[in-house]
Short mmCIF file of C-alpha atoms and ligand atoms in Angstrom, two decimals:
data_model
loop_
_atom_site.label_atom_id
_atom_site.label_comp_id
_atom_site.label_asym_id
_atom_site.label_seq_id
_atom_site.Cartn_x
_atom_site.Cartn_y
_atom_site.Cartn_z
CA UNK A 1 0.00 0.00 0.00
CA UNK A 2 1.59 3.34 -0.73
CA UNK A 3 1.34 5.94 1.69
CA UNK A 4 0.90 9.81 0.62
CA UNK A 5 3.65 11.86 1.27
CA UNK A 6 2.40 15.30 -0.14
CA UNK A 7 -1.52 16.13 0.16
CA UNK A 8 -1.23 19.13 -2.49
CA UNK A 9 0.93 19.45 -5.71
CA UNK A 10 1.35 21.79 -8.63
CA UNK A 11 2.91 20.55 -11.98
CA UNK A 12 4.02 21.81 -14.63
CA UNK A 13 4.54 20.01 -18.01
CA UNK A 14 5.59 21.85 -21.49
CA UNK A 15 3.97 20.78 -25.11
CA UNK A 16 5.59 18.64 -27.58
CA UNK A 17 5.47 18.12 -31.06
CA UNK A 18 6.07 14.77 -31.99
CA UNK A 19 6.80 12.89 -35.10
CA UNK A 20 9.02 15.51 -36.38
CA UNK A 21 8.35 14.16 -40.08
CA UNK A 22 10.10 11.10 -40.10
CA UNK A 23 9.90 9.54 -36.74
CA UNK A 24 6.37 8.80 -36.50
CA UNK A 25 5.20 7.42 -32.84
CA UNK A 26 8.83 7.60 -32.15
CA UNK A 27 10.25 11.33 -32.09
CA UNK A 28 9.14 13.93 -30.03
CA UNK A 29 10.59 17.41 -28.82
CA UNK A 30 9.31 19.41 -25.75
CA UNK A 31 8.64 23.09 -26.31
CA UNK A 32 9.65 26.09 -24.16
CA UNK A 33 7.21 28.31 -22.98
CA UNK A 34 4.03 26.46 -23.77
CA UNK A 35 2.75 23.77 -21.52
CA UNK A 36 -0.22 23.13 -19.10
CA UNK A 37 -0.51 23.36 -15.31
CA UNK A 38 -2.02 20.63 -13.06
CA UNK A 39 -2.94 21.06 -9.35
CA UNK A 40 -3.64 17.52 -7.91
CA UNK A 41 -5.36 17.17 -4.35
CA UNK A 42 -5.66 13.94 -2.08
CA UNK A 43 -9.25 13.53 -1.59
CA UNK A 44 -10.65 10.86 1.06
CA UNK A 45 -13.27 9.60 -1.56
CA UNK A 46 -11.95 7.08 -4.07
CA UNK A 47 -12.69 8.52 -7.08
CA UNK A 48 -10.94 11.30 -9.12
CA UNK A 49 -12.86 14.89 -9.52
CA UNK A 50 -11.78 16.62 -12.75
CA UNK A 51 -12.06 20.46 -13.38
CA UNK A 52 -10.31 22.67 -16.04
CA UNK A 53 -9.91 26.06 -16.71
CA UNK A 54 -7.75 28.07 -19.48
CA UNK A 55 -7.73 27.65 -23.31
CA UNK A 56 -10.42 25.71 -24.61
CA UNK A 57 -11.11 24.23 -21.17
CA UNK A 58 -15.14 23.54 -21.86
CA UNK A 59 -14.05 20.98 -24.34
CA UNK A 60 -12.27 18.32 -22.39
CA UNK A 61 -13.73 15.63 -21.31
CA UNK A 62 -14.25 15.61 -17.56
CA UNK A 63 -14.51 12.24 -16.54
CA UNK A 64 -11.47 10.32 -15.18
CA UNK A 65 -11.48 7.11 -17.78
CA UNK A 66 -11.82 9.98 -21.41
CA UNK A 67 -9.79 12.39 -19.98
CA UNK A 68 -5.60 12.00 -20.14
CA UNK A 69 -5.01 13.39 -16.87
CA UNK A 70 -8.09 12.01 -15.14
CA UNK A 71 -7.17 8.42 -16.50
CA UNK A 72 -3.68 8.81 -15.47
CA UNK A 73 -5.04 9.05 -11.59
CA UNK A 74 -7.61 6.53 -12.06
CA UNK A 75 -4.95 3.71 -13.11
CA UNK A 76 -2.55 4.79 -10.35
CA UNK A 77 -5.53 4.59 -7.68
CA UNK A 78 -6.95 1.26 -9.06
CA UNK A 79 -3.41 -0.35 -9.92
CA UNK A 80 -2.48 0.68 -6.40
CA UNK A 81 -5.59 -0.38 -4.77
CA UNK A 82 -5.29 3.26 -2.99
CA UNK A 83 -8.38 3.75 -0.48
CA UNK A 84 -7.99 7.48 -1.24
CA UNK A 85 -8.99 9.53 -4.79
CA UNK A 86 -7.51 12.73 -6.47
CA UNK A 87 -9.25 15.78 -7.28
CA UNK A 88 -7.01 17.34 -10.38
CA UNK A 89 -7.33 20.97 -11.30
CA UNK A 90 -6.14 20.82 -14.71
CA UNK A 91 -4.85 24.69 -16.58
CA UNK A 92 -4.89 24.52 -20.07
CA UNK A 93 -2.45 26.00 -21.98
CA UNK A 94 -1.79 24.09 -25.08
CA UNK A 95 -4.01 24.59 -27.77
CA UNK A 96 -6.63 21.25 -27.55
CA UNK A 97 -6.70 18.96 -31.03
CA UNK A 98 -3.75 20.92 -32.75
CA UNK A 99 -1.03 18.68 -32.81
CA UNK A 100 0.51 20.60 -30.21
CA UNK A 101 0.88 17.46 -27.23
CA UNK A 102 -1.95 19.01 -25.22
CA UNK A 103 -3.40 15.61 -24.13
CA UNK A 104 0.40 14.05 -23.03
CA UNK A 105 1.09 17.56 -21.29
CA UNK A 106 -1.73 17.03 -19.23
CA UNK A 107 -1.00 13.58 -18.57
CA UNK A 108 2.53 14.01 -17.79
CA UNK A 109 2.10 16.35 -15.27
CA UNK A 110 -0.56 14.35 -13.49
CA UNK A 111 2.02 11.33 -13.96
CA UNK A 112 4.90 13.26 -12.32
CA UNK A 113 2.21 14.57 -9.45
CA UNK A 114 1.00 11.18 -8.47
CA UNK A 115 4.53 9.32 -8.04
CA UNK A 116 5.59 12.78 -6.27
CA UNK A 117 2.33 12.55 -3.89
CA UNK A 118 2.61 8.91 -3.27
CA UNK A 119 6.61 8.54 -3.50
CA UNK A 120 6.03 5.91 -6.10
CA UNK A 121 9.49 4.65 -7.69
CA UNK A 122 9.01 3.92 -11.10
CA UNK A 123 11.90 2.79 -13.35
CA UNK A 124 11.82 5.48 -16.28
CA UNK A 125 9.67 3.02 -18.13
CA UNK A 126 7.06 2.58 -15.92
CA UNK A 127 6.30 6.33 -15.88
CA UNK A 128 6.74 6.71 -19.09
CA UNK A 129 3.99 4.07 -19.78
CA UNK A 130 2.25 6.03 -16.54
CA UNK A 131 1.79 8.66 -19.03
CA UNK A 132 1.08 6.96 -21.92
CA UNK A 133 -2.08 5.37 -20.50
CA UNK A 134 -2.84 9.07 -20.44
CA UNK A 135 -2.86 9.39 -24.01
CA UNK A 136 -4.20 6.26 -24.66
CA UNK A 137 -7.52 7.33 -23.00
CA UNK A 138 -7.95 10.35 -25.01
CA UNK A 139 -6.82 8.68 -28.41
CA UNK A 140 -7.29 5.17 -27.95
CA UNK A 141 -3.47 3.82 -28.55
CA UNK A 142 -1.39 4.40 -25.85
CA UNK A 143 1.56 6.01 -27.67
CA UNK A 144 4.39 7.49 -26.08
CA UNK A 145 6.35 9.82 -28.28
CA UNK A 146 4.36 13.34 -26.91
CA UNK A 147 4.63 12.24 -23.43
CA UNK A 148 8.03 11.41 -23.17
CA UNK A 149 8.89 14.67 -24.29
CA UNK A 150 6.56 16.29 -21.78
CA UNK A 151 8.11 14.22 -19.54
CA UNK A 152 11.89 14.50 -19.77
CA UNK A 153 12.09 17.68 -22.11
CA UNK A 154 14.48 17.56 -24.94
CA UNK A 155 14.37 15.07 -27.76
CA UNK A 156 13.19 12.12 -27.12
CA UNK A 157 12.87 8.68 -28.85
CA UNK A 158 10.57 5.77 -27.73
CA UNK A 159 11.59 2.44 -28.57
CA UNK A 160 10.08 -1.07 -27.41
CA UNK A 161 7.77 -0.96 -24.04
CA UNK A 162 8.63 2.62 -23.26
CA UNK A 163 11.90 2.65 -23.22
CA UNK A 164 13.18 5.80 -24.25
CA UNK A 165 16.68 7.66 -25.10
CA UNK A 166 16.41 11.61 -24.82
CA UNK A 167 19.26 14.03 -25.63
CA UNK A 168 19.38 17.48 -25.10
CA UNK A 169 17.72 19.06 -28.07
CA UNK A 170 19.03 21.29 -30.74
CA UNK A 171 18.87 25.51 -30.60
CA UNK A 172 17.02 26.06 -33.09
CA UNK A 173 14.27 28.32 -34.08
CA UNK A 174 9.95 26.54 -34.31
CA UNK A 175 7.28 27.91 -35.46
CA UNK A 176 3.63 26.29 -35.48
CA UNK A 177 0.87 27.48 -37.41
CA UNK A 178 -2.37 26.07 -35.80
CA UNK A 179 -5.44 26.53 -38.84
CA UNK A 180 -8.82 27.25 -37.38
CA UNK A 181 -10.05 24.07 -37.84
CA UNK A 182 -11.45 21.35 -35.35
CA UNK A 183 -11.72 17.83 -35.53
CA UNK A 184 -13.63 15.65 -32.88
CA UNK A 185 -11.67 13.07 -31.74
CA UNK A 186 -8.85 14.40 -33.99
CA UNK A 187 -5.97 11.87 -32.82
CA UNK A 188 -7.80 9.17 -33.43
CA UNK A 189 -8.98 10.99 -36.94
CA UNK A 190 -5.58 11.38 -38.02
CA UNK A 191 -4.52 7.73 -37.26
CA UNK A 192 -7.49 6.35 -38.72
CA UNK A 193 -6.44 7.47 -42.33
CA UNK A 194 -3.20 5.43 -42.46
CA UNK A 195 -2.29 2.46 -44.08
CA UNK A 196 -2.14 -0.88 -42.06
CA UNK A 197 1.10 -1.25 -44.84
CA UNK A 198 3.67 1.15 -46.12
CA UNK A 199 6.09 0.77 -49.10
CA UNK A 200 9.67 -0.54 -48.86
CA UNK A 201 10.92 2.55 -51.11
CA UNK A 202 9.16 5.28 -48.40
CA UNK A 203 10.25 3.40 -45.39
CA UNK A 204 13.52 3.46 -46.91
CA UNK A 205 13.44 7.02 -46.92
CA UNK A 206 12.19 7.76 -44.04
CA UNK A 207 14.39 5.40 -41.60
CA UNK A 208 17.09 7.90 -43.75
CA UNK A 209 15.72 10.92 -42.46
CA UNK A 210 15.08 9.64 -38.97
CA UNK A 211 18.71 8.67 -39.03
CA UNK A 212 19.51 12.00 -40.34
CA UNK A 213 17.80 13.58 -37.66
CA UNK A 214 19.65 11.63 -34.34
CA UNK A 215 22.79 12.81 -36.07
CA UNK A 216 21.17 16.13 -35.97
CA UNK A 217 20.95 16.31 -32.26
CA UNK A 218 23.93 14.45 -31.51
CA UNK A 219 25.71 16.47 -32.68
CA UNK A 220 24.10 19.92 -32.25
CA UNK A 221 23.28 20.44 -36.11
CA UNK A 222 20.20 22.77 -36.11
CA UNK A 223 21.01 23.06 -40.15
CA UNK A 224 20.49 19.31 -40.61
CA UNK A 225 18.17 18.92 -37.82
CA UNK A 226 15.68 21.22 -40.08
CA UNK A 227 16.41 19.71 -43.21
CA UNK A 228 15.68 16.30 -41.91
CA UNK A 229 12.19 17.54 -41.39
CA UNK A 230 11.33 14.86 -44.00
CA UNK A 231 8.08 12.25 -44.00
CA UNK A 232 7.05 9.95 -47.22
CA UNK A 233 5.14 7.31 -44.66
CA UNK A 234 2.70 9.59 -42.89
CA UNK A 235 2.33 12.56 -44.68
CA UNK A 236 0.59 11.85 -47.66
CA UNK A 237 -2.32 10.72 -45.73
CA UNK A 238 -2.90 13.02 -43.20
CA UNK A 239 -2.33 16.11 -45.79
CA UNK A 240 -6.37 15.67 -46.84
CA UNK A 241 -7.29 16.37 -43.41
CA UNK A 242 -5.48 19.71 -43.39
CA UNK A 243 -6.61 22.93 -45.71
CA UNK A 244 -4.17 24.20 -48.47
CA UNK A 245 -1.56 21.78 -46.71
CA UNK A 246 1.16 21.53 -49.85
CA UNK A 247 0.81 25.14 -50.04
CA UNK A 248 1.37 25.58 -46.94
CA UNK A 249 4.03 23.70 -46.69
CA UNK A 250 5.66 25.02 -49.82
CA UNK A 251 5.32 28.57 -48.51
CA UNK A 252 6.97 27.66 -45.39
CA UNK A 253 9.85 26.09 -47.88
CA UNK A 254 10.07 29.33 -49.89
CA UNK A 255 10.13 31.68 -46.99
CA UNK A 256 13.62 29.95 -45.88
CA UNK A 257 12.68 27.03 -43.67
CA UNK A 258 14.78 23.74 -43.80
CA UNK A 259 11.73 21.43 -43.39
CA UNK A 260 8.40 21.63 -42.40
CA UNK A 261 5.58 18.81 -41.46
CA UNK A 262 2.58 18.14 -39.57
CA UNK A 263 2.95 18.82 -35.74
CA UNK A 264 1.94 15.46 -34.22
CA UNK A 265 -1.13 14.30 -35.71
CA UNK A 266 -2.16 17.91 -37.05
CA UNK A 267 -4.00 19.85 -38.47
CA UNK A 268 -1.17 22.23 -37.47
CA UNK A 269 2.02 22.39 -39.51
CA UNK A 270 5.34 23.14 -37.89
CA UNK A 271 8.51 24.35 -39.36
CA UNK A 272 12.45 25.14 -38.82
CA UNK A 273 14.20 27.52 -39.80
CA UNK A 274 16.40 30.92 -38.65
CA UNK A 275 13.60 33.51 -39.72
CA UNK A 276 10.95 31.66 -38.48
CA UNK A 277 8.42 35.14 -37.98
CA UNK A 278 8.68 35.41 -41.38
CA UNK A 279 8.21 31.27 -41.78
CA UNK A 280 5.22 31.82 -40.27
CA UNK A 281 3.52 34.84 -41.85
CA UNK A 282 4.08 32.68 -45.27
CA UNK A 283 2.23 30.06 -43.60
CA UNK A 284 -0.71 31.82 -42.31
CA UNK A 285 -1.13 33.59 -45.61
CA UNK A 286 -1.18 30.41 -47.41
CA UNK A 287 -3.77 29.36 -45.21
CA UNK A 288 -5.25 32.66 -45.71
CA UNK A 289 -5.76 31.95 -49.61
CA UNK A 290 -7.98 28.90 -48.39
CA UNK A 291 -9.47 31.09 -46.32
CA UNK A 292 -8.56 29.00 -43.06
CA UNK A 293 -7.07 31.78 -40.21
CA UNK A 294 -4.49 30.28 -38.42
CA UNK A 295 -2.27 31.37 -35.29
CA UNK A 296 1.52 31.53 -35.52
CA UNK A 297 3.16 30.76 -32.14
CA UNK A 298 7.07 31.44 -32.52
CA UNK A 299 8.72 28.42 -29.58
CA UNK A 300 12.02 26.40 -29.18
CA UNK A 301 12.85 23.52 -28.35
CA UNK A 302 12.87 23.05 -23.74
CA UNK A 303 15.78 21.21 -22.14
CA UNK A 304 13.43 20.22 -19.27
CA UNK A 305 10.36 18.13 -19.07
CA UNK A 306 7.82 17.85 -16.18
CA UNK A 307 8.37 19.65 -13.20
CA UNK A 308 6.95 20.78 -9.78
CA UNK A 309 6.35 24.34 -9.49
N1 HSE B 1 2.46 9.99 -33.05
C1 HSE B 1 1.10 10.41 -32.86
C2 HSE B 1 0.40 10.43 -34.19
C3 HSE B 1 1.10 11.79 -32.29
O1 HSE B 1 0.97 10.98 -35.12
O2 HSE B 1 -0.71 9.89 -34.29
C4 HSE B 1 -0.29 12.32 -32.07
O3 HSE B 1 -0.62 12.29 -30.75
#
């Protein structure tokens, strides 16, 4: 039985975008600046209470097993057998169904609240896959590439069961250019339109890319990092589910980015590149010409994950 050390917490966890074109369910980088706050309370009921506030806040689910952070307590208190609940206080930040990690922010910080309130000792794994059940309640497969990041900050890569390498990520410049357009259920939209198979000749180019990329970081290319930006598996499908997408895309090109993709599972597009204002105002004006507004929020990449503030 685990006993509560803290009765009260406040967390902290930043957005992500994962993918980063070629490293579908795999890559993810946490951003700086961006990120959602969650105040988790022991409560003597067992059940967890869920209310939100912030950005978008009305549209969240609010009950424990559809919402990320909600579900997050819920497996802790029923894995645990706890004879206590959580009431979670969730403030969003991160834009909700853009791509942006907003779910696995959530669910990250409720993941590093819980093991903080009940001193839980998790292997990195095990809270990694804490999170991830997060995400799987919101999109219905537990992946792990948005939380990790949330998680541990930098870049991050899941591999097999949760394990996951992350290295400090590379300065460079992001921008994301969220259209005004809403999906329900988006994640689970956006997976739903790929293939069960994918060619040899894209996966060929792709596990290039993704290689591309890890060099990248390792060695602190932002140059390469951007032009790695790179996805023949995933792309293609998901670009019907986003307004004007080659345009946008090519704008972003043509205004001086080094790549540019889908953020996560979209609709929002992000880019790299050293001018990235400018990135941006191509891309909104490309939506613009599909007449889709859009939001431009300039970021970089965050060294540090979840944290207690
Ligand atoms: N890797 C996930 C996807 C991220 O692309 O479906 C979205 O949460």
């Amino acid at each position: 039985m685990c006993q509560v050390t803290v009765k009260q917490i406040r967390v902290y966890a930043p957005a992500s975008i994962a993918n980063l074109g070629p490293g579908f369910d795999v890559f993810g980088i946490a951003l700086d600046g961006i990120g959602d706050t969650v105040i988790l309370d022991v409560i003597p009921e067992r059940r967890v209470e869920i209310t939100a506030s912030g950005d978008g806040a009305n549209t969240i689910p609010l009950e424990a097993e559809s919402n990320s952070a909600g579900a997050v307590a819920f497996y802790v208190m029923e894995s645990r057998g706890l004879d206590h609940g959580f009431r979670i206080h969730i403030k969003k930040r991160v834009p909700i169904g853009k791509g942006m990690g907003s779910s696995g922010s959530s669910a990250a910080a409720t993941a590093l609240g819980v093991r903080e309130m009940l001193g839980l000792e998790l292997s990195q794994r095990e809270y990694v896959h804490l999170a991830a059940v997060g995400e799987g309640a919101v999109s219905g497969s537990p992946h792990a590439d948005n939380v990790a990041a949330s998680l541990l900050g930098g870049f991050t890569m899941v591999g097999h069961e949760y394990e996951v390498i992350r290295l400090d990520p590379p300065e460079v410049e992001i921008v994301v250019v969220l259209p005004d357009v809403y999906y329900e259920n988006k994640t689970r939209l956006a997976r739903s339109l790929l293939p069960e198979k994918v060619g040899l000749k894209e996966a060929v180019l792709n596990v290039g890319y993704a290689s591309r990329m890890v060099a990248a970081v390792a060695i602190g290319d932002p140059v390469l990092f951007g032009r790695s930006i790179n996805d023949h598996l995933i792309e293609p499908y998901r670009a019907e589910m986003i307004p004007n997408f080659w345009n946008v895309k090519q704008a972003a090109l043509e205004a001086g980015a080094y790549g540019c993709s889908i953020a996560g599972g979209g609709p929002s597009l992000f880019a790299v590149g050293e001018n990235s204002e400018e990135i941006g105002e191509a891309m909104a004006e490309a939506f613009g010409d599909a007449d889709v507004d859009s939001r431009v929020i300039l970021t970089r990449p965050s060294k540090l994950g979840a944290r207690v503030i």
